[in-house]
Amino acid sequence: MKQLCLLFISLFLTLSAQPVSAGGGKLSPYVRQAVRVSKHFRAAKSDVPRRQQEICAFVKVASGSDGVLSDYALEPLAEFGDIYIASIPVSLIPLLTADSRIQRIEANRSSQVTLDSVGIQINALPVYEGTELPQAFTGEGVVMGIQDVGFDLTHPNFFSTSGSDYRIKAFWDQLSIDTIGSSLYVGADYLGEEALLAYAHSRDNHLISHGTHTLGIAAGSGAGTPYRGLAPDADICLVNNAVNTDMELIDSLDYYKYTSATDALGFKYIFDYAQSVGKPCVISFSEGSHQDFRGDDQLYFEVLSQMVGPGRIIVSSAGNNGHYTTYIEKPQGQESVGTFLRNNNQNYVLTTLRSSAPFTLRITSYGDVAESFTIGTEELLQLPDSNLIDTLTLAGRHYPIDIYCYRSCYNEEDIIVEFYAEDDSKFAASQPFSIEALGIDARVEFFNVAGRFATDAHNPALIEGESTHSINSPSSCRDVICVGSTTYRTGFVNYRGEYVDQNWSSGGHRGRFSSVGPTVLGIIKPDVLAPGANVISSMSSYFLESPGSSEELRFLIETMERNGRVYGWEAQSGTSMSSPAVGGAIALWLQAKPTLTFNDIIDVFAHTCRHTSDATEWPNIYEGWGEIDVYRGLLYILGIDGISTISTYQPDRLSFRVTAEGNLVIVSDISRDNDVTLSVYSTSGAKMFTTRVRGGSGDAEINLSHLPHGLYVVQIDSSDPRLKGSTIIRR
């Protein structure tokens, strides 16, 4: 499997440039790659019984060409105006590209989970221990959707707080082999408690527990532990898709069935379920891939923008490349800028350069003497398919290279160069290697894709660059809420009693790993931050049984036994954890106002987020609008955040519940040394009454039975700041 993945990477630039017919320009590079790889595959497997290799792709048709797919016996899997999702036999693509009614066919490879795998290999985030939520809002009446990998459907965290009600309502496992009778494109879905608990877990659950963890953050009940999710009463709808981690489970003939278009079908499945039960829905997606200028995501983003709307929200993780240098700019008027390239994990590097004017590329290897190779963009554009494939010998070392030059899909004035090179071991581990852009008239930008930008004493003039432009796709889509990470915990104590140090900053600041904007189109991302380091949430019982879980046990916090199975709770870090935190928060907001749109939520962020630095501009490319404030956001949505006598925060050491008789019970875990004042407000801002609650160490109970049923804000004023604040209750 590893060799096949490397083959795909090394072939990518070569094959993406190749036209398959006169209409080849209609195809995104990944679709062109599928055509070429499929031809090689069929040739290599000539002794295998013929089975059509298919690709799941977006197809955009010309106006008035609604029936074009049926002319080729293709049945659309989904329709979004003039864009369709269809499964296309790869051998049919040359015919489709020759049809003037077909404007574009696009797909991109599957995403990868956005865990921080550098140095920690875990997926970590700050912990939600006993998060106090407004008593009136727990996600009830809202569908919390998660598209991810590695689900344990039996985990107690996905039952109600009492343990009596099962909250997962629908699950599409795109990797399931139980496909007899399934109407879905790949895999099968499972509906209802009996079928879901019988299926028990996603097919890839022995390989990864990621989805079990992210779902726990978004909507876990806690199952009697302190590790409760944000929307513990929300209904749950899940899709288990395909990522780099579980590709080994897929037949090689079916690789191209799992693309960004298949992910789009997953989002549609969740939204369709929510619509069928008449409930608003928010989906969290903790996966992503690099942005590009080739055009692999244009139709994908158009479809996502059509999917979202009132009561239909997608949130997605920003990525975990914020602590790497990923961007360099050579200003116009400066002759040259460059950097050293390294890869400490693989034998290849990939860098993309963008310029609105021609420039020259210089690559140098530093052996006993430095030796360089130069080529200009104008020369590259004159080559067949604008593509240079060769093996260069520089300073005694051999480097297979692939340099591809083309015009940006977003702006035809921009020249794009994708530079790929291989070494015989970890790239530049034993001999430094640099890349430079030359040309005083050109402004050139470098974007790191694979490997690292670095400095080296062999040429001190070359720079490392800056940590920007690292947002993942689809978080870079304008209409998807992009979530970065804040950090609080610098470590945790695992189940063995060992302290695990995972310090990515603290104090609620942006975590160093959290990816940074802007997007390649200049859009300010991320939109918002949420905790993302050393977050404790549920861990799959089936993954715990897997031999591959031994290293992961370092991050196991505790276990519980239910119904003869051992379930876990683990700490993970990454923007993978931040996204479901924001998703769960938005589920609470949708309970308060089911018609919220993307723009409405951005407005809430703008008015209520906590600024996480002393930056002078908000939003900004590092922190967006700042860290989400769930409670203050609710006050803003309800229109009562402007009442000066109501605190915009909840008491630290008080919790509240309303009895069946209509009494408000105030629970304090510290002694109330003095009397406190309690005021009750309606959501219109009218003060209903005020009373004093005597000091003491026991619970206090206030009779609210004289109030009409509805929402109220309870304000507590005290000389002890730990007891002061407000909360929302439902009478």
XYZ file of C-alpha atoms in Angstrom:
731
model
C 0.000 0.000 0.000
C 2.800 2.424 0.873
C 4.483 1.757 -2.466
C 1.212 2.398 -4.307
C 0.699 5.711 -2.509
C 4.222 6.807 -3.432
C 3.551 5.765 -7.026
C 0.472 7.992 -7.087
C 2.493 10.912 -5.697
C 5.364 10.487 -8.135
C 2.998 10.095 -11.085
C 0.750 12.969 -10.083
C 2.511 15.865 -11.767
C 3.408 13.768 -14.789
C -0.054 12.440 -15.424
C -2.041 15.506 -14.461
C -0.479 17.413 -17.343
C -1.417 14.883 -19.999
C -4.446 15.611 -22.189
C -6.611 12.582 -22.940
C -8.260 14.149 -25.975
C -8.915 17.476 -27.569
C -11.179 18.162 -24.614
C -8.578 17.301 -21.991
C -8.679 20.820 -20.593
C -12.136 20.083 -19.241
C -10.710 17.599 -16.762
C -9.269 18.356 -13.385
C -5.766 16.902 -12.921
C -6.946 14.108 -10.633
C -9.444 12.928 -13.252
C -6.713 12.998 -15.906
C -4.545 11.009 -13.532
C -7.329 8.443 -13.137
C -7.538 7.988 -16.907
C -3.805 7.431 -17.306
C -3.401 5.212 -14.223
C -6.421 3.176 -15.301
C -4.809 2.505 -18.701
C -1.609 1.337 -17.019
C -3.610 -0.757 -14.565
C -5.623 -2.478 -17.301
C -2.426 -3.214 -19.237
C -0.725 -4.640 -16.158
C -3.788 -6.701 -15.190
C -4.679 -8.037 -18.623
C -5.164 -11.527 -17.187
C -7.771 -10.322 -14.684
C -11.467 -10.581 -15.701
C -12.575 -7.182 -17.004
C -14.378 -4.945 -14.511
C -14.906 -1.295 -15.277
C -12.860 1.083 -13.162
C -15.071 3.999 -12.138
C -14.474 7.433 -10.649
C -16.901 9.432 -8.527
C -16.753 12.936 -9.981
C -18.475 16.282 -10.306
C -19.803 16.988 -13.797
C -20.778 20.496 -14.879
C -22.982 20.694 -17.979
C -23.886 23.553 -20.287
C -27.193 25.323 -19.865
C -30.050 23.289 -21.350
C -28.048 20.031 -21.339
C -29.880 18.271 -18.528
C -30.135 14.953 -20.371
C -26.533 14.633 -21.437
C -25.592 12.066 -18.776
C -28.462 9.773 -19.717
C -27.172 9.795 -23.297
C -24.171 7.910 -21.918
C -26.307 5.668 -19.666
C -25.060 7.515 -16.587
C -27.397 7.930 -13.630
C -26.619 10.998 -11.491
C -25.965 10.284 -7.827
C -26.870 13.870 -6.877
C -27.832 17.093 -8.630
C -26.964 20.701 -7.782
C -28.305 22.896 -10.570
C -25.968 22.444 -13.534
C -23.520 20.348 -11.460
C -24.031 16.606 -11.028
C -22.218 13.967 -9.021
C -21.887 10.788 -11.056
C -19.968 7.543 -11.120
C -18.224 7.472 -14.474
C -16.439 4.517 -16.087
C -12.931 5.872 -16.543
C -12.788 4.511 -20.084
C -15.794 6.719 -20.971
C -14.102 9.990 -19.989
C -12.461 10.686 -23.385
C -15.911 10.522 -25.024
C -17.398 12.849 -22.430
C -14.638 15.414 -22.879
C -15.348 15.519 -26.601
C -19.007 16.376 -25.951
C -19.557 20.133 -26.116
C -22.366 19.836 -23.542
C -19.882 18.719 -20.877
C -18.089 21.747 -19.447
C -15.983 20.157 -16.723
C -15.337 16.855 -14.936
C -13.636 17.188 -11.575
C -12.597 15.128 -8.566
C -9.858 15.230 -5.986
C -8.228 12.530 -3.928
C -9.623 11.641 -0.510
C -8.646 13.803 2.455
C -6.556 12.909 5.468
C -7.524 13.394 9.087
C -6.294 16.642 10.631
C -4.455 15.291 13.616
C -1.074 16.614 14.551
C 1.224 13.762 13.609
C 4.524 15.599 13.937
C 6.327 14.782 17.150
C 3.260 13.505 18.980
C 1.335 11.196 16.634
C -1.927 11.605 18.445
C -4.653 14.086 17.404
C -4.652 16.164 20.605
C -6.851 18.957 21.936
C -7.539 20.694 25.263
C -9.950 18.844 27.420
C -13.636 19.493 27.922
C -13.930 18.324 31.482
C -17.330 19.045 32.916
C -18.007 21.902 30.534
C -20.854 23.943 31.987
C -23.505 24.551 29.380
C -26.616 26.716 29.539
C -29.281 24.595 31.166
C -31.822 25.354 28.454
C -29.676 24.342 25.492
C -28.182 20.875 25.040
C -28.664 20.301 21.307
C -32.127 18.782 21.636
C -34.026 18.971 18.354
C -30.841 19.374 16.291
C -28.950 16.839 14.154
C -25.213 16.745 14.853
C -23.519 15.325 11.775
C -19.975 13.976 11.652
C -18.161 12.747 8.543
C -15.009 11.032 9.748
C -13.344 7.627 10.125
C -13.125 5.091 12.936
C -16.487 4.967 14.743
C -17.454 2.773 17.687
C -21.251 2.832 17.477
C -21.640 1.038 20.823
C -19.745 3.528 23.001
C -21.801 4.619 26.060
C -20.902 8.219 25.190
C -23.473 8.126 22.385
C -26.408 7.237 24.576
C -28.337 9.836 26.545
C -27.036 11.095 29.881
C -29.301 8.589 31.639
C -27.997 5.805 29.388
C -31.488 4.818 28.297
C -31.802 6.442 24.878
C -29.561 5.692 21.902
C -28.844 8.894 19.961
C -27.174 7.682 16.749
C -30.006 7.610 14.214
C -28.323 6.890 10.879
C -24.870 5.758 9.764
C -23.442 5.389 6.255
C -20.252 3.344 6.236
C -18.805 3.973 2.788
C -16.323 1.144 3.393
C -18.896 -1.474 4.359
C -18.817 -4.698 2.342
C -22.410 -5.450 3.352
C -23.675 -3.950 0.095
C -26.370 -6.433 -0.971
C -29.567 -4.448 -1.319
C -27.848 -1.120 -0.603
C -29.072 1.800 -2.697
C -25.993 3.869 -1.890
C -23.102 4.428 -4.267
C -20.546 2.679 -2.061
C -20.908 0.776 1.198
C -24.187 0.624 3.078
C -26.150 2.535 5.678
C -27.697 1.413 8.934
C -30.820 2.922 10.483
C -32.314 2.430 13.926
C -30.868 1.271 17.229
C -31.061 -2.468 16.557
C -29.285 -2.344 13.201
C -26.669 0.166 14.376
C -25.720 -1.725 17.526
C -25.623 -4.988 15.595
C -23.202 -3.463 13.049
C -21.286 -2.097 16.081
C -18.426 -0.225 14.393
C -17.143 1.126 11.103
C -15.152 -1.277 8.987
C -11.927 0.675 9.588
C -12.314 0.871 13.358
C -9.389 -1.457 14.046
C -7.113 1.020 12.218
C -8.199 4.311 13.790
C -10.456 5.734 16.509
C -10.603 9.295 15.193
C -14.364 9.535 14.591
C -15.190 8.112 18.015
C -13.135 10.910 19.544
C -14.470 13.801 17.446
C -18.084 12.679 17.894
C -17.556 12.592 21.662
C -16.374 16.208 21.613
C -19.336 17.360 19.540
C -22.149 15.387 21.132
C -20.960 12.912 23.774
C -23.130 12.573 26.877
C -20.091 11.833 29.051
C -21.546 8.486 30.186
C -21.049 9.467 33.810
C -17.520 10.812 33.313
C -16.489 14.497 33.291
C -15.776 14.265 29.546
C -19.054 15.538 28.168
C -19.474 16.904 24.665
C -20.992 20.224 23.682
C -24.411 18.985 22.506
C -25.196 15.939 24.685
C -28.874 15.749 23.671
C -28.472 16.185 19.902
C -29.495 13.454 17.492
C -26.507 12.012 15.637
C -26.042 11.158 11.952
C -22.683 9.796 10.785
C -20.760 9.051 7.594
C -17.592 6.974 7.616
C -15.623 7.954 4.506
C -12.252 6.936 3.092
C -8.972 8.677 3.983
C -5.296 7.867 3.625
C -5.414 5.745 6.797
C -7.993 3.227 5.595
C -7.183 2.959 1.863
C -5.738 -0.511 2.472
C -9.315 -1.746 2.890
C -10.294 -0.687 -0.648
C -9.857 -2.851 -3.743
C -7.383 -1.158 -6.073
C -10.000 -1.150 -8.841
C -12.207 0.980 -6.597
C -9.720 3.663 -5.501
C -11.290 6.320 -7.690
C -14.724 5.722 -6.230
C -13.515 7.502 -3.089
C -12.941 11.144 -3.960
C -13.999 14.613 -2.858
C -17.230 13.968 -4.790
C -17.891 10.941 -2.571
C -17.300 13.175 0.457
C -19.864 15.601 -0.967
C -22.343 12.716 -1.141
C -21.587 12.122 2.550
C -22.468 15.711 3.440
C -25.666 15.399 1.398
C -26.594 12.152 3.186
C -26.459 13.891 6.565
C -28.369 16.968 5.412
C -30.979 14.756 3.717
C -31.484 12.813 6.952
C -31.945 16.033 8.925
C -34.439 17.296 6.353
C -36.383 14.012 6.534
C -36.948 14.495 10.271
C -37.508 18.251 10.004
C -34.519 19.340 12.120
C -31.665 21.808 11.612
C -28.220 20.309 11.146
C -24.566 21.144 11.596
C -21.815 18.884 10.212
C -18.250 18.730 11.499
C -15.479 17.531 9.167
C -12.036 16.954 10.687
C -10.253 16.116 7.457
C -8.605 18.057 4.677
C -6.078 18.317 1.865
C -3.789 20.953 0.395
C -5.190 23.843 -1.592
C -4.075 23.976 -5.209
C -4.130 26.104 -8.362
C -4.901 23.186 -10.695
C -8.664 23.225 -10.163
C -9.350 20.042 -8.207
C -11.834 21.808 -5.891
C -13.747 24.348 -7.976
C -16.935 22.316 -8.467
C -16.564 20.801 -4.980
C -16.739 24.264 -3.447
C -19.666 25.265 -5.664
C -21.568 22.204 -4.447
C -20.752 22.863 -0.782
C -21.935 26.455 -1.172
C -25.223 25.181 -2.598
C -25.670 22.631 0.200
C -25.447 25.057 3.097
C -28.184 27.514 3.991
C -30.659 28.272 6.789
C -30.248 25.553 9.408
C -27.578 23.754 7.308
C -24.012 24.472 8.424
C -20.636 22.831 7.678
C -17.612 23.378 9.922
C -14.175 22.015 9.065
C -10.735 21.887 10.677
C -8.099 24.365 9.507
C -5.192 21.900 9.499
C -2.072 21.408 11.597
C 0.718 23.085 9.643
C 0.840 26.374 11.536
C 4.199 25.611 13.146
C 5.938 25.060 9.803
C 7.234 27.672 7.398
C 4.949 27.248 4.439
C 5.131 30.505 2.460
C 7.788 32.771 0.936
C 7.347 35.904 -1.162
C 9.861 37.387 -3.585
C 8.815 41.005 -4.144
C 8.873 42.559 -7.577
C 12.110 44.553 -7.889
C 14.188 41.994 -5.979
C 16.365 39.774 -8.148
C 16.041 36.506 -6.240
C 14.583 34.723 -3.230
C 14.898 31.082 -2.296
C 14.959 28.462 0.423
C 16.441 25.081 1.272
C 14.154 22.064 0.904
C 14.130 19.106 3.279
C 11.891 16.204 4.190
C 12.693 14.380 7.407
C 10.110 11.662 6.774
C 10.048 10.937 3.019
C 12.371 10.940 0.018
C 10.536 13.666 -1.935
C 9.592 17.357 -1.800
C 6.857 19.280 -3.594
C 6.691 23.070 -3.831
C 4.276 25.278 -5.783
C 5.279 28.720 -7.067
C 2.957 31.453 -8.375
C 3.834 34.594 -10.352
C 2.072 37.036 -12.659
C 5.268 37.443 -14.739
C 7.851 35.036 -16.203
C 10.722 34.009 -13.917
C 13.602 31.575 -13.771
C 13.804 28.594 -11.448
C 17.198 27.640 -10.039
C 17.813 24.471 -8.052
C 21.148 23.765 -6.389
C 22.738 20.796 -4.675
C 25.620 21.429 -2.258
C 28.233 18.672 -2.301
C 31.970 19.357 -2.241
C 31.019 22.145 -4.639
C 27.627 23.676 -5.333
C 26.102 22.822 -8.697
C 22.919 24.360 -10.125
C 20.300 23.799 -12.800
C 18.165 26.645 -14.160
C 15.092 26.773 -16.350
C 12.683 29.609 -17.134
C 8.904 29.501 -17.144
C 8.789 30.560 -20.794
C 10.988 27.578 -21.669
C 8.804 25.264 -19.567
C 5.657 26.447 -21.321
C 7.215 25.520 -24.688
C 7.841 21.910 -23.639
C 5.338 19.153 -24.508
C 2.515 19.499 -21.960
C 4.634 22.225 -20.288
C 6.251 19.442 -18.316
C 9.914 18.612 -17.647
C 10.579 15.081 -16.408
C 14.201 14.125 -15.981
C 16.876 12.881 -13.625
C 19.397 15.580 -12.837
C 22.890 14.924 -11.606
C 23.999 17.802 -9.384
C 27.118 17.801 -7.212
C 27.459 14.050 -7.698
C 23.906 13.212 -6.648
C 20.975 12.020 -8.786
C 17.576 13.711 -8.431
C 14.500 12.544 -10.371
C 12.537 15.747 -10.988
C 9.123 16.660 -12.385
C 8.480 20.344 -13.118
C 5.042 21.252 -14.407
C 4.110 24.776 -15.565
C 0.548 25.978 -16.245
C -1.862 28.887 -15.846
C -3.808 29.179 -12.585
C -7.399 27.942 -12.677
C -8.361 31.034 -10.672
C -6.522 33.681 -12.684
C -5.164 32.978 -16.161
C -2.639 35.794 -15.745
C -0.828 33.803 -13.043
C 1.919 31.355 -13.968
C 2.099 28.290 -11.708
C 5.117 26.016 -11.366
C 4.891 22.773 -9.433
C 8.340 21.447 -8.548
C 8.709 17.829 -7.472
C 12.059 16.135 -6.702
C 13.223 12.875 -5.151
C 16.346 11.863 -3.272
C 17.638 8.353 -2.620
C 16.691 8.570 1.068
C 15.082 11.178 3.282
C 15.254 14.257 1.122
C 18.410 16.359 1.612
C 19.344 14.424 4.739
C 22.967 14.133 3.649
C 23.372 16.862 1.025
C 21.651 20.295 1.165
C 19.321 21.231 -1.679
C 17.822 24.644 -2.479
C 15.275 26.233 -4.795
C 15.266 29.875 -5.943
C 13.110 32.160 -8.090
C 15.038 34.678 -10.205
C 13.767 37.694 -12.109
C 13.620 41.319 -11.026
C 10.280 41.930 -12.778
C 8.436 39.051 -11.158
C 6.684 38.818 -7.815
C 6.913 35.135 -6.938
C 5.184 33.260 -4.104
C 6.351 29.868 -2.795
C 3.792 27.472 -1.232
C 5.053 24.392 0.570
C 3.152 21.171 -0.166
C 5.444 18.309 0.893
C 8.701 18.575 2.808
C 9.922 21.655 4.644
C 11.400 25.077 3.909
C 14.662 25.540 5.816
C 17.869 27.536 6.113
C 21.432 26.276 5.824
C 24.921 27.740 6.278
C 25.840 26.783 2.712
C 23.903 29.843 1.515
C 22.878 32.227 4.312
C 21.051 34.450 1.804
C 18.297 31.847 1.421
C 15.418 32.146 3.879
C 13.070 29.883 5.764
C 9.947 31.904 5.038
C 6.869 32.448 7.185
C 4.118 30.330 8.679
C 1.099 31.411 6.613
C -1.088 30.169 3.728
C -1.491 26.700 5.245
C -5.296 26.328 5.493
C -6.633 22.980 4.288
C -9.377 22.348 1.750
C -12.421 22.326 2.156
C -11.935 24.755 5.068
C -10.687 27.219 2.460
C -14.170 27.281 0.900
C -15.785 30.654 1.516
C -19.036 29.117 2.839
C -17.484 26.537 5.177
C -16.664 27.607 8.739
C -12.922 27.086 9.189
C -11.820 26.229 12.746
C -8.358 26.651 14.239
C -7.138 25.707 17.713
C -6.489 27.366 21.037
C -4.450 25.618 23.714
C -4.799 25.333 27.475
C -3.405 22.073 28.821
C 0.291 21.488 28.293
C 0.053 17.796 29.145
C -1.955 15.139 30.934
C -1.642 12.123 33.239
C -2.419 8.866 31.450
C -3.972 5.683 32.855
C -0.522 4.439 33.943
C -0.011 7.523 36.085
C 2.600 8.913 33.674
C 2.652 12.609 32.854
C 2.708 13.125 29.088
C 4.141 16.507 28.136
C 2.446 17.911 25.007
C 3.053 21.645 25.169
C 1.721 23.567 22.155
C 1.342 26.864 24.077
C -1.180 27.590 26.815
C -3.377 30.293 28.290
C -6.016 30.102 25.580
C -3.718 31.385 22.810
C -3.630 29.953 19.304
C -1.806 26.635 19.279
C 1.418 26.719 17.302
C 0.255 23.796 15.157
C -2.995 25.475 14.083
C -2.915 26.345 10.373
C -2.901 29.950 9.235
C -4.473 31.854 6.337
C -5.098 33.484 4.064
C -6.318 31.051 1.421
C -4.661 31.070 -1.993
C -7.534 33.333 -3.113
C -6.781 35.795 -0.314
C -9.804 34.907 1.864
C -9.218 35.458 5.594
C -9.313 32.088 7.335
C -9.657 30.617 9.925
C -13.046 31.980 10.959
C -12.889 30.984 14.620
C -10.785 29.104 17.196
C -11.697 26.472 19.795
C -9.655 24.347 22.226
C -7.441 21.845 20.413
C -4.654 20.451 22.597
C -4.864 17.468 24.924
C -8.651 17.202 24.708
C -10.104 14.145 26.386
C -12.919 12.314 24.635
C -14.137 8.818 23.839
C -11.926 6.088 22.416
C -13.180 3.074 20.495
C -13.378 -0.234 22.341
C -12.633 -2.059 19.087
C -9.531 0.004 18.447
C -8.397 -0.773 22.008
C -8.527 -4.464 21.086
C -6.438 -3.906 17.958
C -2.726 -4.817 18.006
C -2.056 -1.445 16.376
C -3.331 0.441 19.417
C -0.273 -0.232 21.616
C 1.432 3.095 20.887
C -1.866 4.958 21.229
C -2.252 3.634 24.794
C 0.215 6.276 25.891
C -2.668 8.737 25.448
C -5.298 6.626 27.197
C -6.659 8.422 30.268
C -9.056 5.888 31.750
C -11.359 3.013 30.856
C -14.834 1.838 31.787
C -16.562 -1.517 31.369
C -20.101 -1.714 30.004
C -21.917 -4.815 28.783
C -18.743 -6.874 28.804
C -16.715 -4.406 26.714
C -13.908 -2.063 27.776
C -14.293 1.495 26.517
C -11.666 4.191 26.651
C -11.154 7.930 27.043
C -8.043 9.416 25.500
C -6.301 12.756 24.998
C -5.716 13.945 21.454
C -4.516 17.184 19.856
C -5.094 18.956 16.559
C -7.659 21.069 14.779
C -9.499 17.750 14.342
C -10.712 18.337 17.888
C -11.469 22.041 17.478
C -13.904 21.515 14.607
C -16.382 19.276 16.497
C -16.199 21.657 19.472
C -17.456 24.466 17.250
C -19.909 22.085 15.585
C -21.385 21.141 18.960
C -21.585 24.800 19.974
C -23.447 25.656 16.770
C -25.862 22.784 17.516
C -26.800 24.676 20.709
C -27.222 27.874 18.720
C -29.420 26.083 16.180
C -31.597 24.870 19.034
C -32.070 28.527 19.972
C -32.566 29.670 16.342
C -32.994 26.819 13.825
C -32.689 29.081 10.756
C -29.135 30.309 11.371
C -27.023 30.663 8.222
C -23.277 30.807 7.650
C -23.421 34.622 7.601
C -25.498 34.678 10.802
C -22.882 32.591 12.587
C -20.038 34.769 11.343
C -21.991 37.717 12.764
C -22.199 35.934 16.127
C -18.440 35.356 16.029
C -17.834 39.026 15.221
C -19.820 40.194 18.247
C -19.016 37.550 20.855
C -15.668 35.799 20.281
C -12.913 36.200 22.859
C -9.867 37.881 21.350
C -6.937 35.569 21.898
C -4.108 38.049 21.317
C -3.379 41.762 21.238
C -3.896 41.908 17.452
C -5.370 45.190 16.238
C -7.404 43.713 13.356
C -10.208 41.153 13.672
C -10.719 38.879 11.860
C -7.116 38.070 11.043
C -5.303 35.224 9.310
C -4.077 33.681 12.562
C -7.128 33.682 14.818
C -10.121 34.629 12.702
C -12.580 36.373 15.022
C -10.995 34.738 18.089
C -12.094 31.904 20.355
C -15.742 30.878 20.302
C -17.800 31.891 23.349
C -20.724 29.474 23.405
C -22.723 31.135 26.157
C -22.215 34.711 25.054
C -23.155 33.617 21.547
C -26.449 32.272 22.872
C -27.175 35.545 24.661
C -26.480 37.399 21.405
C -28.718 35.096 19.355
C -31.525 35.542 21.879
C -31.034 39.305 21.721
C -30.334 39.791 25.429
C -26.568 40.279 25.487
C -26.980 44.065 25.592
C -28.728 44.140 28.987
C -26.098 45.694 31.222
C -27.333 43.935 34.357
C -26.904 40.461 32.823
C -23.392 38.965 32.893
C -22.110 37.538 29.619
C -20.473 34.633 31.450
C -21.649 31.801 33.672
C -20.668 31.371 37.335
C -17.516 29.309 37.797
C -18.687 27.370 40.835
C -22.460 27.172 40.431
C -24.687 24.911 38.371
C -28.434 24.964 37.932
C -31.339 22.623 37.274
C -35.089 23.043 37.128
C -37.303 20.462 38.854
C -40.483 18.998 37.400
C -42.404 21.195 39.848
C -40.846 24.309 38.377
C -38.322 25.055 41.116
C -34.806 26.301 40.360
C -32.111 24.391 42.231
C -28.742 26.129 42.635
C -25.860 23.745 43.253
C -22.566 25.077 44.587
C -19.359 23.156 45.110
C -18.028 25.829 47.480
C -19.536 27.463 50.524
C -21.514 30.668 49.921
C -20.033 32.781 52.708
C -22.468 35.629 52.121
C -25.964 36.032 50.739
C -26.239 36.366 46.969
C -28.799 38.222 44.893
C -30.765 36.291 42.294
C -32.669 38.055 39.506
C -34.782 36.428 36.805
C -35.233 38.069 33.376
C -37.454 37.180 30.453
C -35.841 36.924 27.016
C -37.400 40.303 26.212
C -35.148 41.786 28.906
C -37.890 42.407 31.489
C -36.894 41.682 35.089
C -39.453 39.220 36.471
C -38.354 39.296 40.103
C -35.361 39.541 42.446
C -34.682 37.636 45.641
C -31.853 36.961 48.068
C -30.364 33.527 48.540
C -28.911 32.973 51.962
C -25.320 31.885 52.381
C -24.423 28.327 53.247
C -22.930 25.137 51.862
C -26.063 23.288 50.733
C -28.167 23.542 47.592
C -30.593 26.425 47.356
C -34.071 26.065 45.848
C -36.135 28.927 44.406
C -39.823 28.602 43.521
C -40.450 29.594 39.887
C -43.841 27.925 39.521
C -45.551 31.322 39.242
C -43.711 32.065 35.981
C -45.144 31.070 32.585
C -43.350 28.274 30.765
C -40.499 29.525 28.607
C -36.868 30.672 28.577
C -35.413 32.852 31.322
C -32.057 34.304 32.248
C -30.974 33.871 35.848
C -28.471 36.456 37.110
C -26.459 35.827 40.277
C -24.666 38.767 41.923
C -22.201 38.094 44.714
C -19.123 39.592 46.335
C -17.407 36.276 45.479
C -16.495 36.464 41.751
C -16.638 32.686 41.522
C -20.369 32.789 42.200
C -21.241 35.728 39.966
C -22.656 35.285 36.479
C -25.773 34.294 34.589
C -27.281 31.258 32.942
C -30.223 30.449 30.688
C -32.903 28.084 31.996
C -36.047 26.599 30.540
C -39.074 26.672 32.857
